[in-house]
Amino acid sequence: MTVKAHHKVLIIGSGPAGLTAAIYAARANLKPLCIEGWAAGGQLMITNDVENYPGFPKAITGPELMKEFRAQAERFGTVLVTADVTKIDFSARPFKAWVEDDLYTADSVIVSTGATARWLDLPSEKRLQGRGVSACAVCDGAFFKGEDVLVVGGGDTAMEEANYLTGLCNSVTLVHRRGEFRASKIMQTRALENPKIKVEYWSAVDEILGENAVEAVRLKNLQTGATKELKAGAVFVAIGHTPNTELFKGVLDLHDNGYIRTVPGTTQTNVAGVFAAGDVQDFVYRQAVTAAGTGCMAALEAERWLAANGPAH
Ligand code: NDP
């Protein structure tokens, strides 16, 4: 086992939350280490144009935005390691994180490993990602103004996305695999009473059709096996996200849905000196700008915590 380095702040993950935490911690002269993950940059790396990140009135692509975040974090002295953390030990200070056999130790930790959108796992879905297939209506809905679109899923996210899209699109078809929604009553009612929303129950997306952009969808009725095609300019997959918290199970307190629990209004976890920022602890807003906001909070809280508690011995 090799002890690679000791840092005052260790940041795990490099989406908008992790890199914002890195920028703030680095500017506070804390020389943070950011283990950025093999999927560095997070969910924005699979997003085309980002039109709602303040400061970019002409839009910027997700990967371009993350390149700028990274450059800004590096400029102030963040040390970046491109690898996944494979094991952690937060039972005592210094906190420990391993990348295979390499051990990194730290006086404080910011966890910002994000969440991963669940997909239907169709080859056509992957091919058309960013060309009409999206997992975020708030991010991509505006590209499909006036079109007919589909939302897949029956939870609160699907209802919320469908309602949101009716403000932009000509029609929204909700496609759900069962005969009843899982979503809360109030969200269901709002969707069902919206005249622009149609529902296809007991249905699954069999194939997304289109060469370079989504043009239509083939739906399969799960009760009869019958298929039919629907014209659609976009498919919003809203079948849930999985928080990337596997490493922290049994160590950090998690909500029932797997997201990290933080003290309300802060990024503090149940382990003093360990903070969580971004989508790994947020199942409500899930925006780049809110992730960046909590990344900033985590760095400021870590800085204050280190000032009060000193380095690990
Ligand atoms: P959920 O897990 O609640 O719902 C996922 C939906 O997708 C379910 O209807 C499920 O179907 C369906 N689904 C899952 N896998 C597949 C698949 N492979 N193919 C087709 N359909 C599939 O996720 P949400 O993102 O909707 O919500 C996550 C959490 O966030 C919840 O706790 C929710 O309440 C909360 N939330 C709250 C909001 C609010 O209060 N404003 C807004 C958004 C989310 P089935 O029902 O058959 O399992």
XYZ file of C-alpha atoms and ligand atoms in Angstrom:
361
model
C 0.000 0.000 0.000
C 1.369 3.402 -0.982
C 0.397 6.582 0.864
C 0.251 8.955 -2.068
C -0.487 12.258 -0.378
C -2.147 14.064 2.492
C -4.421 17.041 1.804
C -6.469 19.410 3.908
C -9.477 18.903 1.654
C -10.248 15.860 -0.453
C -13.011 16.253 -3.034
C -14.495 13.109 -4.535
C -16.196 13.798 -7.893
C -15.811 16.530 -10.487
C -19.196 17.717 -11.705
C -20.280 21.318 -11.066
C -20.439 20.644 -7.294
C -16.991 19.093 -6.921
C -15.210 21.592 -9.147
C -16.914 24.589 -7.536
C -15.852 23.243 -4.153
C -12.337 22.887 -5.610
C -12.295 26.494 -6.871
C -13.369 27.851 -3.473
C -11.082 25.576 -1.436
C -8.116 26.316 -3.702
C -8.675 30.079 -3.512
C -8.764 29.724 0.287
C -5.244 28.248 -0.030
C -6.352 24.795 1.106
C -4.649 23.049 -1.869
C -7.468 20.553 -2.388
C -7.104 17.204 -4.034
C -9.950 16.311 -6.383
C -10.250 12.669 -7.367
C -12.367 13.366 -10.395
C -13.491 9.906 -11.433
C -13.174 8.167 -14.790
C -16.487 9.788 -15.764
C -15.009 13.218 -14.963
C -17.293 16.210 -15.412
C -20.494 14.413 -14.442
C -23.857 14.526 -16.154
C -23.113 17.700 -18.149
C -20.690 15.643 -20.213
C -23.708 14.041 -21.888
C -25.575 17.319 -22.383
C -25.420 19.303 -25.590
C -26.257 22.972 -25.235
C -26.592 24.427 -21.745
C -28.775 27.508 -21.995
C -29.692 27.992 -18.352
C -26.285 28.339 -16.716
C -26.070 32.031 -15.835
C -23.336 33.930 -17.603
C -23.613 32.131 -20.924
C -26.316 33.986 -22.859
C -25.261 32.327 -26.122
C -25.339 28.834 -24.564
C -22.345 26.597 -24.078
C -22.033 22.854 -24.517
C -21.941 20.742 -21.355
C -18.396 19.402 -22.004
C -17.130 22.932 -22.811
C -18.637 24.279 -19.580
C -17.000 21.523 -17.550
C -13.649 22.200 -19.251
C -13.896 25.801 -18.029
C -14.837 24.693 -14.488
C -11.823 22.360 -14.474
C -9.413 24.988 -15.795
C -10.615 27.410 -13.115
C -10.108 24.805 -10.379
C -6.593 24.020 -11.674
C -5.652 27.671 -11.997
C -5.844 28.115 -8.223
C -3.877 24.981 -7.417
C -6.344 22.072 -7.247
C -4.569 18.749 -7.687
C -6.627 16.499 -9.976
C -6.417 12.730 -10.134
C -8.335 11.013 -12.924
C -9.523 7.787 -11.316
C -12.382 6.393 -9.268
C -12.116 6.123 -5.502
C -12.471 2.422 -4.779
C -12.662 2.389 -0.957
C -13.015 4.866 1.900
C -12.548 4.892 5.654
C -14.115 7.852 7.450
C -14.093 6.203 10.903
C -11.291 8.436 12.219
C -9.185 11.351 11.090
C -7.254 11.568 8.891
C -9.994 10.398 6.550
C -8.836 7.806 4.050
C -9.674 7.197 0.406
C -8.100 4.584 -1.800
C -7.688 4.408 -5.546
C -6.947 0.709 -5.851
C -3.734 0.399 -3.749
C -2.969 4.114 -3.540
C -4.039 5.723 -0.288
C -4.935 9.407 -0.015
C -5.522 10.958 3.408
C -7.298 14.194 4.265
C -8.364 16.433 7.146
C -11.795 16.963 5.576
C -13.766 15.473 2.688
C -16.340 16.789 0.244
C -18.384 14.056 -1.421
C -19.764 15.141 -4.801
C -20.112 11.900 -6.715
C -23.430 12.912 -8.296
C -26.236 10.752 -9.567
C -26.698 8.775 -12.733
C -29.884 9.046 -14.768
C -31.525 5.705 -15.417
C -32.038 4.895 -19.073
C -34.206 2.456 -20.961
C -31.140 0.706 -22.389
C -32.171 0.803 -26.037
C -29.379 1.196 -28.622
C -31.452 3.888 -30.377
C -31.724 5.798 -27.096
C -27.948 5.943 -26.746
C -27.416 6.887 -30.391
C -29.895 9.784 -30.175
C -28.821 11.137 -26.803
C -28.465 14.906 -27.120
C -30.418 14.739 -30.421
C -33.859 14.509 -28.933
C -33.286 11.960 -26.212
C -32.820 13.661 -22.864
C -33.125 12.979 -19.148
C -33.805 16.605 -18.215
C -36.766 18.652 -19.472
C -35.622 21.853 -17.794
C -32.264 21.506 -19.585
C -33.435 20.527 -23.046
C -37.182 21.251 -23.348
C -36.656 24.640 -24.958
C -35.082 22.977 -28.017
C -38.449 21.384 -28.826
C -40.803 24.360 -28.735
C -44.086 23.675 -30.501
C -43.302 19.984 -31.084
C -45.000 16.815 -29.909
C -42.870 15.105 -27.273
C -42.907 12.042 -25.025
C -42.098 11.623 -21.362
C -41.393 8.102 -20.095
C -42.081 7.276 -16.441
C -44.793 7.367 -13.805
C -43.139 9.049 -10.830
C -43.085 12.644 -9.619
C -40.260 13.521 -11.982
C -42.242 12.333 -15.020
C -45.308 14.359 -13.911
C -43.207 17.424 -13.258
C -41.372 17.151 -16.564
C -44.603 16.594 -18.488
C -46.227 19.642 -16.895
C -43.159 21.745 -17.501
C -43.024 20.714 -21.155
C -46.640 21.707 -21.798
C -45.454 25.295 -21.397
C -43.205 24.816 -24.421
C -44.466 21.984 -26.565
C -47.574 21.333 -28.631
C -48.402 18.106 -26.823
C -46.874 15.758 -24.284
C -47.554 12.028 -24.168
C -46.769 10.315 -20.890
C -45.718 6.712 -21.443
C -45.969 4.474 -18.406
C -45.430 0.747 -18.037
C -48.330 0.204 -15.618
C -51.993 1.241 -15.330
C -51.395 3.625 -12.453
C -48.804 6.199 -11.597
C -46.407 6.032 -8.690
C -46.366 9.839 -8.434
C -47.967 11.704 -5.534
C -51.714 12.392 -5.959
C -51.292 16.120 -6.352
C -48.686 15.760 -9.112
C -50.810 13.130 -10.892
C -53.907 15.297 -10.787
C -52.017 18.267 -12.144
C -50.778 16.160 -15.067
C -54.078 14.385 -15.747
C -56.030 17.651 -15.740
C -53.636 19.300 -18.154
C -55.336 19.291 -21.583
C -52.005 19.124 -23.380
C -51.030 15.839 -21.700
C -52.122 12.466 -23.061
C -51.313 9.180 -21.329
C -50.330 5.809 -22.767
C -50.659 3.315 -19.886
C -49.268 -0.225 -20.004
C -46.807 0.938 -22.610
C -43.091 0.722 -23.183
C -40.853 2.418 -25.692
C -39.859 -0.353 -28.061
C -37.672 1.763 -30.320
C -36.822 5.415 -30.863
C -36.905 6.189 -34.560
C -34.852 8.727 -36.496
C -31.484 8.872 -38.225
C -29.824 11.978 -36.752
C -32.658 13.276 -34.601
C -35.710 11.806 -32.917
C -38.623 11.658 -35.382
C -40.972 9.088 -33.883
C -41.282 6.399 -31.276
C -42.560 2.847 -31.529
C -44.630 1.987 -28.476
C -45.475 -1.500 -27.355
C -48.616 -2.236 -25.401
C -47.472 -4.510 -22.590
C -50.891 -6.162 -22.207
C -51.599 -6.976 -25.832
C -48.119 -6.890 -27.390
C -49.436 -4.566 -30.118
C -47.101 -1.878 -31.386
C -47.796 1.560 -32.823
C -45.781 4.548 -33.946
C -46.151 8.060 -32.542
C -44.581 11.120 -34.123
C -42.322 12.832 -31.591
C -39.519 15.385 -31.701
C -38.092 14.362 -28.356
C -38.186 11.661 -25.715
C -37.616 12.637 -22.093
C -36.676 9.641 -20.025
C -37.805 10.242 -16.438
C -37.494 6.826 -14.854
C -35.427 7.955 -11.910
C -31.827 8.589 -11.003
C -29.458 6.468 -8.994
C -27.281 8.402 -6.559
C -23.649 7.346 -6.698
C -23.466 6.416 -3.035
C -22.370 2.779 -3.169
C -19.020 3.646 -1.526
C -20.660 5.394 1.407
C -23.304 2.840 2.446
C -23.048 2.077 6.143
C -20.724 5.067 6.633
C -22.767 8.140 5.770
C -26.448 8.465 6.648
C -28.559 8.058 3.524
C -32.212 8.833 2.829
C -34.404 5.822 2.001
C -33.925 6.633 -1.697
C -30.140 6.324 -1.333
C -29.185 10.008 -1.416
C -26.818 11.346 1.264
C -28.556 12.997 4.184
C -27.211 16.419 5.174
C -28.127 18.701 8.050
C -30.858 20.941 6.516
C -29.503 24.214 5.213
C -25.917 22.896 5.258
C -23.778 20.304 3.474
C -22.707 18.619 6.737
C -23.139 14.831 6.809
C -23.399 12.708 9.953
C -19.582 12.450 10.043
C -18.034 15.697 11.331
C -15.649 17.020 8.691
C -17.315 15.177 5.808
C -19.565 17.282 3.597
C -21.773 16.367 0.638
C -22.632 18.611 -2.296
C -24.491 18.404 -5.586
C -26.796 15.704 -6.898
C -25.484 13.036 -4.526
C -27.513 14.806 -1.804
C -30.166 16.571 -3.902
C -33.143 14.764 -5.408
C -35.263 17.877 -5.791
C -33.486 20.509 -7.901
C -30.734 18.596 -9.742
C -29.459 21.588 -11.695
C -25.836 22.456 -12.514
C -26.271 25.833 -10.875
C -27.705 24.402 -7.654
C -24.943 21.766 -7.595
C -22.355 24.522 -7.980
C -24.103 26.432 -5.174
C -23.886 23.528 -2.747
C -20.263 22.914 -3.845
C -19.479 26.461 -2.770
C -21.294 25.893 0.536
C -19.325 22.688 1.179
C -15.965 24.399 0.600
C -16.863 27.294 2.901
C -18.138 24.896 5.557
C -15.013 22.718 5.260
C -12.816 25.796 5.566
C -14.628 26.932 8.734
C -14.638 23.441 10.155
C -10.875 23.083 9.583
C -10.253 26.473 11.193
C -12.196 25.342 14.274
C -10.896 21.769 14.450
C -7.339 21.991 13.155
C -5.513 19.342 11.137
C -5.906 15.625 11.799
C -3.276 14.041 14.008
P -39.317 7.185 -9.079
O -38.399 6.069 -8.757
O -40.267 7.675 -8.058
O -40.202 6.788 -10.349
C -39.630 6.190 -11.462
C -40.738 5.858 -12.454
O -40.137 5.323 -13.624
C -41.737 4.829 -11.932
O -43.034 5.154 -12.338
C -41.264 3.531 -12.595
O -42.324 2.648 -12.912
C -40.671 4.027 -13.892
N -39.596 3.168 -14.354
C -38.498 2.760 -13.661
N -37.710 2.003 -14.438
C -38.325 1.913 -15.647
C -38.010 1.276 -16.862
N -36.874 0.580 -17.018
N -38.864 1.408 -17.892
C -40.000 2.125 -17.774
N -40.355 2.773 -16.645
C -39.528 2.659 -15.591
O -38.327 8.351 -9.624
P -38.590 9.913 -9.757
O -37.379 10.459 -10.422
O -39.886 10.194 -10.363
O -38.594 10.424 -8.257
C -37.480 10.198 -7.391
C -37.757 10.823 -6.012
O -37.755 12.237 -6.111
C -39.122 10.436 -5.470
O -38.989 10.286 -4.083
C -39.996 11.613 -5.808
O -41.108 11.756 -4.950
C -38.998 12.774 -5.650
N -39.397 13.913 -6.480
C -40.153 14.889 -5.911
C -40.574 15.989 -6.650
C -41.389 17.009 -5.996
O -41.860 16.783 -4.909
N -41.576 18.157 -6.605
C -40.202 16.149 -8.066
C -39.427 15.046 -8.569
C -39.055 13.986 -7.792
P -43.124 1.839 -11.768
O -44.007 2.840 -11.128
O -43.837 0.785 -12.538
O -42.058 1.300 -10.857
